[in-house]
Amino acid sequence: MNKTSGFSTIFLTSSSVKFSKGPGNILQLMTADKVFFSRVRVFLSYPLNAPSGLISVRNADDEDLPEIGLIKNIDEFPVETQGLIKEKLEERYFRPVITNVLSLREEGDRLYWEVETDRGKRDFVVHDPYEHIRLVKDGKLLITDIHDCRYEIKKYEVLSKKVKDILSRHIYF
Amino acid sequence: MFFKKWKKTEKKKENGEYEILIKETMPQSITDFLMKKKVSMDKIDVSISSDIDENRYFGKQWLIVDRAHLYILSDTHNGYPQELFTFNLSEVKEVKSYSVISGQIMEVNVNGNYFEVLRYSNAVTDKFALAIKIINDKIRHPDLSSEMLKEFIKVEEERIKESRRLDLPLQETRKAASRLFQMSKPYSGSCIVMFILLLIGVTIDLTPPYLIRTLVDDVLGPKAMHPEWLLILVLGLLGIQVARIFITVINNRINAVVGNRFVFDLRARLFEKLQELSVDFFDRKQVGGLMSRISNDTEVLQSFISNISQGFLLNIVMILGIGAVLFSMNWRLGLFVIIPGPLVMIATQRYWKYIMRFYNRYWISRWRINSFLNTSLAGVRVVKAFAQEQKEIDKFEERNIQLMGDGLAINRSWMTFFPIISFLFGVGSLMVWYIGGRFVLSNDPQYHISLGTLIAFLSYLGMFYGPLTALTQISQWATQLLTATHRIFEIFEEKEETVQVKNVISLDEVKGKIEFRNVFFGYIRYLPVLRDISFTIEPGEIVGIIGPSGSGKTTIVNLLCRFYEASDGQVLIDDIDIRLLDKIMLRKQIGLVLQEPYLFRGSITENIAYAKPDAGMEEIIYSAKMSNAHDFIVRLPDGYETRIGERGVGLSGGERQRISIARAILRNPKILIMDEATTSVDAEAENLIQQALNTLIKNRTTFIIAHRLSTLQQTDKVIVIRNGILKEFGRRQDLIKQNGYYRKFVKMQSSTFGKLRSEYE
């Protein structure tokens, strides 16, 4: 009844599939036995800790988005394909890295941020920081704002003392 | 009521903004560009900008739609926008968006070919969702008049405004404070009395040192003039103490009454408000958080009242009073008393800031250990079954060590701080001893003070530093108070359940015809869960709804019960739009049996008669019999009077389910909605429930969210929902002939149970 690959895991390799880019900025896929997927999307199984491994490739022409297969290691694909897939992943996992906190203000259980990121300047609000700021590992912070937009801080330690003071009042490190 | 008043003023502020949401003012470069393309400005229906640019930086991309085209333009690059995409609306089949992390990607379907044209973050999704809807309407109905479009946009934008409230910053401090005062208005009389008593109390507190001065100087001293005053003065001191106790008791009593009344009122109003709120609110908020709000935050507010007679207000008055007395007695010595004051205050303030971090850590680790205990104990079966006891013990130990460490840090720090502060006080009083002592010994009349004055000074000093240190916590207390106030008023601000129209229609007798007419719905407005659902069900029909989980089955039920309202299209009962029906009456006609039956704390009788408290004993037994619950109930030691705990402790899943069915039977609704239980019921119980249902669904329009073929076999019609779209609808005999989901469903279930043949015949 469902059109997924079922219980077995299919791994896609550079010899079994060829990726290409369609006219409308769409990722496409051709298998070795000439099955063509005109619209595929890529998902990360471990977006936080494995940003380029175990990529799930799914068929977007079917509304259930069944899985076509998993890519174990993107590096064994041609450089062009890597670029293509990485671009698509970047599009899906848009998570600007905060490089500088310009201001951080607390009001009740909300934090008002004004930051510089690797994607430009941005203001956002985080409510109930304890739930929405998460320490991933090695001092990496994942922040989810009130709109469910995500931001990342690479190293908690390098933040200014003032910012750390405020954050330490809301989260446990 | 005061909060009605500010609600009104807020509405006014928003009014002007309706029109501009999907028609943003474009920069000169964009309008120039459009002029060059011969686009006339008054024919533009949509002009909005995203918040992420084509290179995935925070920036802009423009979506512009006129009568015939859809343009995607980059924001100004060196003064010129780039034309990223242009489509002829006549070739566009549909515009869609799909969710990615933090936002959405907009897709345009041009004759079957998809183009990913633009990306935007969740922060602006609502205006894009509206724009996409309007574009699709334009595509589907090219003849749509601009008048109708405008009207439609206005309605939609009003809805968006409502959902945007999330963005609004917290109420400013002043607003919260003024609300607090408004809230306490009914008690203003008592508050004034408490304040006056407070002033009297402080005045009384200030007198004993004065009397002691007289005692030392005029009664006991070497040059005493009035040794006979001794008894009078001691009696006077006694009288003062009695008066003080008297006033304290009265004031505290008034305070207790006012404080409790205040919180009582607040709690009552909160609960009332919560009952009026829509299901949506409870879906959004965690119930645990709400409970703490009602209990903790109201208590914080109670402290606001108690501070009128004790606490900060008292401290302030005390400091002012003592300060004034000290200076009037001897201003030079007074200055020396004041000197350590700021030092102590600054030190304490600093220290509080420092220690607060430890407190936060402590609270969080306590929270962690509690929630760990909670999940670990609740899941004890899993822990044991997977033999993970040791791991759980280790995890607990880790948290326990953390909690101990944080507790130690706080204690260690306090244990150092306290002696330092008392040392500072000690130095302060030593200074007064020394300087005051020199004044006493001095022969210069300009400096000389009596021994009694010095003693009085020293006793004032003891009363002075305490309030001073307490005051350093005032800002923290105020923040806490304002946060609590804000959180409570946030609930008062919430919109109440779906608005009732003025002239409701009250149907006495519902026949039970149900129709969905082009219904669209999304819990979050930009993520439609149901799309264009249409079907009609005749009175008395039994309809099964099937589909994968998350496909929108429960949402249909939610709309039918009017827990939520369709964002587009109509839901009709007996050919009347349910928005026109009286809501209470509507729900009286509907019986709901949930997948996870909810039983309230109370007896079985109370649970069965929940919606019909005046039902007689026989009536209750009758409905329990119908639901196959009677037999197990009478065997219980307390029969129908058995008390059930919160989660129906002591009853099996099937028994609880049958009680909830009895509840529905007793209500005798015209429309019955059942979410079939799939779990926690064994085969025999399932059979009993099945029989119960068979009696229940007679003569009623029945919806069954079905998971089993056996349930479906009683239905007249089947609705298949997938991804929010109605895929199949019709009689089972007809659907089985189609090669669709229903056929697969039957096949899959039959292959397990070997019932394939019977279904095909």
PDB file of C-alpha atoms in Angstrom, chain A residues 8-165:
ATOM      1  CA  SER A   8      15.210  -2.958   3.061  1.00  0.00           C
ATOM      2  CA  THR A   9      17.658  -0.091   2.846  1.00  0.00           C
ATOM      3  CA  ILE A  10      18.772   0.835  -0.638  1.00  0.00           C
ATOM      4  CA  PHE A  11      22.057   2.677  -0.876  1.00  0.00           C
ATOM      5  CA  LEU A  12      22.621   4.948  -3.822  1.00  0.00           C
ATOM      6  CA  THR A  13      26.102   5.113  -5.272  1.00  0.00           C
ATOM      7  CA  SER A  14      27.607   7.073  -8.098  1.00  0.00           C
ATOM      8  CA  SER A  15      27.380   3.968 -10.263  1.00  0.00           C
ATOM      9  CA  SER A  16      23.733   3.262  -9.503  1.00  0.00           C
ATOM     10  CA  VAL A  17      22.298   6.772  -9.989  1.00  0.00           C
ATOM     11  CA  LYS A  18      22.996  10.016 -11.791  1.00  0.00           C
ATOM     12  CA  PHE A  19      21.761  13.352 -10.427  1.00  0.00           C
ATOM     13  CA  SER A  20      21.011  16.324 -12.620  1.00  0.00           C
ATOM     14  CA  LYS A  21      19.418  19.739 -12.310  1.00  0.00           C
ATOM     15  CA  GLY A  22      16.144  20.389 -14.099  1.00  0.00           C
ATOM     16  CA  PRO A  23      15.160  23.733 -15.607  1.00  0.00           C
ATOM     17  CA  GLY A  24      13.266  25.029 -12.604  1.00  0.00           C
ATOM     18  CA  ASN A  25      16.114  24.591 -10.109  1.00  0.00           C
ATOM     19  CA  ILE A  26      14.880  21.065  -9.474  1.00  0.00           C
ATOM     20  CA  LEU A  27      16.964  18.060  -8.561  1.00  0.00           C
ATOM     21  CA  GLN A  28      16.407  15.070 -10.847  1.00  0.00           C
ATOM     22  CA  LEU A  29      17.606  11.518 -10.816  1.00  0.00           C
ATOM     23  CA  MET A  30      18.222   8.742 -13.307  1.00  0.00           C
ATOM     24  CA  THR A  31      18.899   5.211 -12.119  1.00  0.00           C
ATOM     25  CA  ALA A  32      21.249   2.791 -13.839  1.00  0.00           C
ATOM     26  CA  ASP A  33      18.271   0.850 -15.185  1.00  0.00           C
ATOM     27  CA  LYS A  34      16.969   4.057 -16.765  1.00  0.00           C
ATOM     28  CA  VAL A  35      14.196   4.900 -14.317  1.00  0.00           C
ATOM     29  CA  PHE A  36      13.845   8.675 -14.333  1.00  0.00           C
ATOM     30  CA  PHE A  37      12.672  10.742 -11.356  1.00  0.00           C
ATOM     31  CA  SER A  38      11.807  14.231 -12.529  1.00  0.00           C
ATOM     32  CA  ARG A  39      11.655  15.763  -9.066  1.00  0.00           C
ATOM     33  CA  VAL A  40      13.537  14.514  -6.031  1.00  0.00           C
ATOM     34  CA  ARG A  41      14.274  16.033  -2.653  1.00  0.00           C
ATOM     35  CA  VAL A  42      17.108  15.313  -0.275  1.00  0.00           C
ATOM     36  CA  PHE A  43      16.881  14.993   3.508  1.00  0.00           C
ATOM     37  CA  LEU A  44      19.513  14.533   6.180  1.00  0.00           C
ATOM     38  CA  SER A  45      19.106  11.694   8.647  1.00  0.00           C
ATOM     39  CA  TYR A  46      21.373  13.404  11.184  1.00  0.00           C
ATOM     40  CA  PRO A  47      21.196  17.088  10.327  1.00  0.00           C
ATOM     41  CA  LEU A  48      23.049  18.173  13.443  1.00  0.00           C
ATOM     42  CA  ASN A  49      25.888  15.721  13.637  1.00  0.00           C
ATOM     43  CA  ALA A  50      26.269  14.324  10.136  1.00  0.00           C
ATOM     44  CA  PRO A  51      25.608  17.204   7.745  1.00  0.00           C
ATOM     45  CA  SER A  52      26.749  15.284   4.678  1.00  0.00           C
ATOM     46  CA  GLY A  53      26.144  11.635   5.496  1.00  0.00           C
ATOM     47  CA  LEU A  54      23.151   9.297   5.264  1.00  0.00           C
ATOM     48  CA  ILE A  55      21.219  11.507   2.895  1.00  0.00           C
ATOM     49  CA  SER A  56      17.706  10.287   2.163  1.00  0.00           C
ATOM     50  CA  VAL A  57      16.717  10.838  -1.460  1.00  0.00           C
ATOM     51  CA  ARG A  58      12.969  10.972  -1.947  1.00  0.00           C
ATOM     52  CA  ASN A  59      10.603  11.135  -4.876  1.00  0.00           C
ATOM     53  CA  ALA A  60       8.729  14.451  -4.806  1.00  0.00           C
ATOM     54  CA  ASP A  61       6.431  13.524  -7.668  1.00  0.00           C
ATOM     55  CA  ASP A  62       4.596  11.274  -5.262  1.00  0.00           C
ATOM     56  CA  GLU A  63       2.861  13.178  -2.489  1.00  0.00           C
ATOM     57  CA  ASP A  64       3.945  10.585   0.078  1.00  0.00           C
ATOM     58  CA  LEU A  65       7.575  11.369  -0.767  1.00  0.00           C
ATOM     59  CA  PRO A  66       8.673   7.720  -0.834  1.00  0.00           C
ATOM     60  CA  GLU A  67      12.368   7.081  -0.375  1.00  0.00           C
ATOM     61  CA  ILE A  68      14.366   6.172  -3.449  1.00  0.00           C
ATOM     62  CA  GLY A  69      17.450   5.384  -1.433  1.00  0.00           C
ATOM     63  CA  LEU A  70      20.096   6.586   0.972  1.00  0.00           C
ATOM     64  CA  ILE A  71      23.432   8.123   0.125  1.00  0.00           C
ATOM     65  CA  LYS A  72      25.997   6.893   2.598  1.00  0.00           C
ATOM     66  CA  ASN A  73      28.859   9.047   1.507  1.00  0.00           C
ATOM     67  CA  ILE A  74      28.423  12.037  -0.720  1.00  0.00           C
ATOM     68  CA  ASP A  75      32.157  12.318  -1.387  1.00  0.00           C
ATOM     69  CA  GLU A  76      32.227   9.392  -3.767  1.00  0.00           C
ATOM     70  CA  PHE A  77      29.945  11.275  -6.200  1.00  0.00           C
ATOM     71  CA  PRO A  78      31.357  13.567  -8.901  1.00  0.00           C
ATOM     72  CA  VAL A  79      32.194  17.056  -7.649  1.00  0.00           C
ATOM     73  CA  GLU A  80      29.384  18.598  -9.665  1.00  0.00           C
ATOM     74  CA  THR A  81      26.824  16.274  -8.119  1.00  0.00           C
ATOM     75  CA  GLN A  82      28.194  17.014  -4.688  1.00  0.00           C
ATOM     76  CA  GLY A  83      27.739  20.714  -5.323  1.00  0.00           C
ATOM     77  CA  LEU A  84      24.193  20.148  -6.543  1.00  0.00           C
ATOM     78  CA  ILE A  85      23.170  18.087  -3.558  1.00  0.00           C
ATOM     79  CA  LYS A  86      24.916  20.350  -1.094  1.00  0.00           C
ATOM     80  CA  GLU A  87      23.085  23.325  -2.513  1.00  0.00           C
ATOM     81  CA  LYS A  88      19.775  21.542  -2.095  1.00  0.00           C
ATOM     82  CA  LEU A  89      20.668  20.528   1.438  1.00  0.00           C
ATOM     83  CA  GLU A  90      21.645  24.072   2.250  1.00  0.00           C
ATOM     84  CA  GLU A  91      18.275  25.161   0.938  1.00  0.00           C
ATOM     85  CA  ARG A  92      16.421  22.710   3.128  1.00  0.00           C
ATOM     86  CA  TYR A  93      18.527  23.055   6.263  1.00  0.00           C
ATOM     87  CA  PHE A  94      18.720  26.814   6.351  1.00  0.00           C
ATOM     88  CA  ARG A  95      20.360  27.429   9.693  1.00  0.00           C
ATOM     89  CA  PRO A  96      22.424  30.607   9.773  1.00  0.00           C
ATOM     90  CA  VAL A  97      25.449  30.547  12.032  1.00  0.00           C
ATOM     91  CA  ILE A  98      25.525  33.433  14.473  1.00  0.00           C
ATOM     92  CA  THR A  99      28.916  35.080  14.281  1.00  0.00           C
ATOM     93  CA  ASN A 100      28.294  38.063  16.504  1.00  0.00           C
ATOM     94  CA  VAL A 101      25.585  38.924  19.006  1.00  0.00           C
ATOM     95  CA  LEU A 102      24.905  42.629  18.655  1.00  0.00           C
ATOM     96  CA  SER A 103      22.406  42.748  21.448  1.00  0.00           C
ATOM     97  CA  LEU A 104      20.536  40.343  23.645  1.00  0.00           C
ATOM     98  CA  ARG A 105      17.727  41.547  25.832  1.00  0.00           C
ATOM     99  CA  GLU A 106      15.560  39.521  28.154  1.00  0.00           C
ATOM    100  CA  GLU A 107      11.976  40.279  28.988  1.00  0.00           C
ATOM    101  CA  GLY A 108      10.031  37.786  31.012  1.00  0.00           C
ATOM    102  CA  ASP A 109      10.605  34.415  29.428  1.00  0.00           C
ATOM    103  CA  ARG A 110      11.561  35.827  26.074  1.00  0.00           C
ATOM    104  CA  LEU A 111      14.948  36.705  24.648  1.00  0.00           C
ATOM    105  CA  TYR A 112      15.258  39.418  22.013  1.00  0.00           C
ATOM    106  CA  TRP A 113      18.254  38.875  19.767  1.00  0.00           C
ATOM    107  CA  GLU A 114      19.977  41.127  17.302  1.00  0.00           C
ATOM    108  CA  VAL A 115      22.729  39.205  15.559  1.00  0.00           C
ATOM    109  CA  GLU A 116      25.139  39.004  12.684  1.00  0.00           C
ATOM    110  CA  THR A 117      25.173  35.642  10.963  1.00  0.00           C
ATOM    111  CA  ASP A 118      27.051  34.122   8.072  1.00  0.00           C
ATOM    112  CA  ARG A 119      23.865  34.923   6.127  1.00  0.00           C
ATOM    113  CA  GLY A 120      23.594  38.562   7.153  1.00  0.00           C
ATOM    114  CA  LYS A 121      22.018  40.540   9.975  1.00  0.00           C
ATOM    115  CA  ARG A 122      18.853  39.378  11.664  1.00  0.00           C
ATOM    116  CA  ASP A 123      16.566  40.130  14.619  1.00  0.00           C
ATOM    117  CA  PHE A 124      14.550  37.416  16.269  1.00  0.00           C
ATOM    118  CA  VAL A 125      12.715  36.446  19.427  1.00  0.00           C
ATOM    119  CA  VAL A 126      13.074  33.240  21.405  1.00  0.00           C
ATOM    120  CA  HIS A 127      10.424  32.309  23.943  1.00  0.00           C
ATOM    121  CA  ASP A 128      10.863  29.823  26.784  1.00  0.00           C
ATOM    122  CA  PRO A 129      14.626  29.667  26.127  1.00  0.00           C
ATOM    123  CA  TYR A 130      15.010  26.554  28.165  1.00  0.00           C
ATOM    124  CA  GLU A 131      13.021  24.634  25.600  1.00  0.00           C
ATOM    125  CA  HIS A 132      14.221  26.422  22.507  1.00  0.00           C
ATOM    126  CA  ILE A 133      17.945  26.673  23.011  1.00  0.00           C
ATOM    127  CA  ARG A 134      19.638  23.354  22.890  1.00  0.00           C
ATOM    128  CA  LEU A 135      23.225  22.411  23.460  1.00  0.00           C
ATOM    129  CA  VAL A 136      24.072  19.909  20.758  1.00  0.00           C
ATOM    130  CA  LYS A 137      27.635  19.015  21.617  1.00  0.00           C
ATOM    131  CA  ASP A 138      31.075  20.557  21.923  1.00  0.00           C
ATOM    132  CA  GLY A 139      29.558  23.884  22.879  1.00  0.00           C
ATOM    133  CA  LYS A 140      27.409  24.068  19.751  1.00  0.00           C
ATOM    134  CA  LEU A 141      24.044  25.718  20.349  1.00  0.00           C
ATOM    135  CA  LEU A 142      20.897  25.256  18.331  1.00  0.00           C
ATOM    136  CA  ILE A 143      18.404  28.075  18.717  1.00  0.00           C
ATOM    137  CA  THR A 144      14.792  27.945  17.559  1.00  0.00           C
ATOM    138  CA  ASP A 145      12.942  31.223  17.451  1.00  0.00           C
ATOM    139  CA  ILE A 146       9.290  32.012  17.933  1.00  0.00           C
ATOM    140  CA  HIS A 147       8.602  31.286  14.246  1.00  0.00           C
ATOM    141  CA  ASP A 148      10.436  27.993  14.313  1.00  0.00           C
ATOM    142  CA  CYS A 149      13.386  29.463  12.415  1.00  0.00           C
ATOM    143  CA  ARG A 150      16.706  27.973  13.443  1.00  0.00           C
ATOM    144  CA  TYR A 151      20.057  29.471  14.204  1.00  0.00           C
ATOM    145  CA  GLU A 152      23.309  28.001  15.289  1.00  0.00           C
ATOM    146  CA  ILE A 153      26.129  29.164  17.516  1.00  0.00           C
ATOM    147  CA  LYS A 154      29.315  27.248  16.839  1.00  0.00           C
ATOM    148  CA  LYS A 155      31.022  27.765  20.167  1.00  0.00           C
ATOM    149  CA  TYR A 156      29.272  28.861  23.310  1.00  0.00           C
ATOM    150  CA  GLU A 157      32.608  29.672  24.915  1.00  0.00           C
ATOM    151  CA  VAL A 158      33.495  32.457  22.501  1.00  0.00           C
ATOM    152  CA  LEU A 159      30.359  34.466  23.266  1.00  0.00           C
ATOM    153  CA  SER A 160      30.788  37.667  25.216  1.00  0.00           C
ATOM    154  CA  LYS A 161      30.574  37.500  28.980  1.00  0.00           C
ATOM    155  CA  LYS A 162      27.373  39.495  28.981  1.00  0.00           C
ATOM    156  CA  VAL A 163      25.652  37.139  26.568  1.00  0.00           C
ATOM    157  CA  LYS A 164      26.893  34.121  28.471  1.00  0.00           C
ATOM    158  CA  ASP A 165      25.600  35.633  31.689  1.00  0.00           C
TER     159      ASP A 165
END
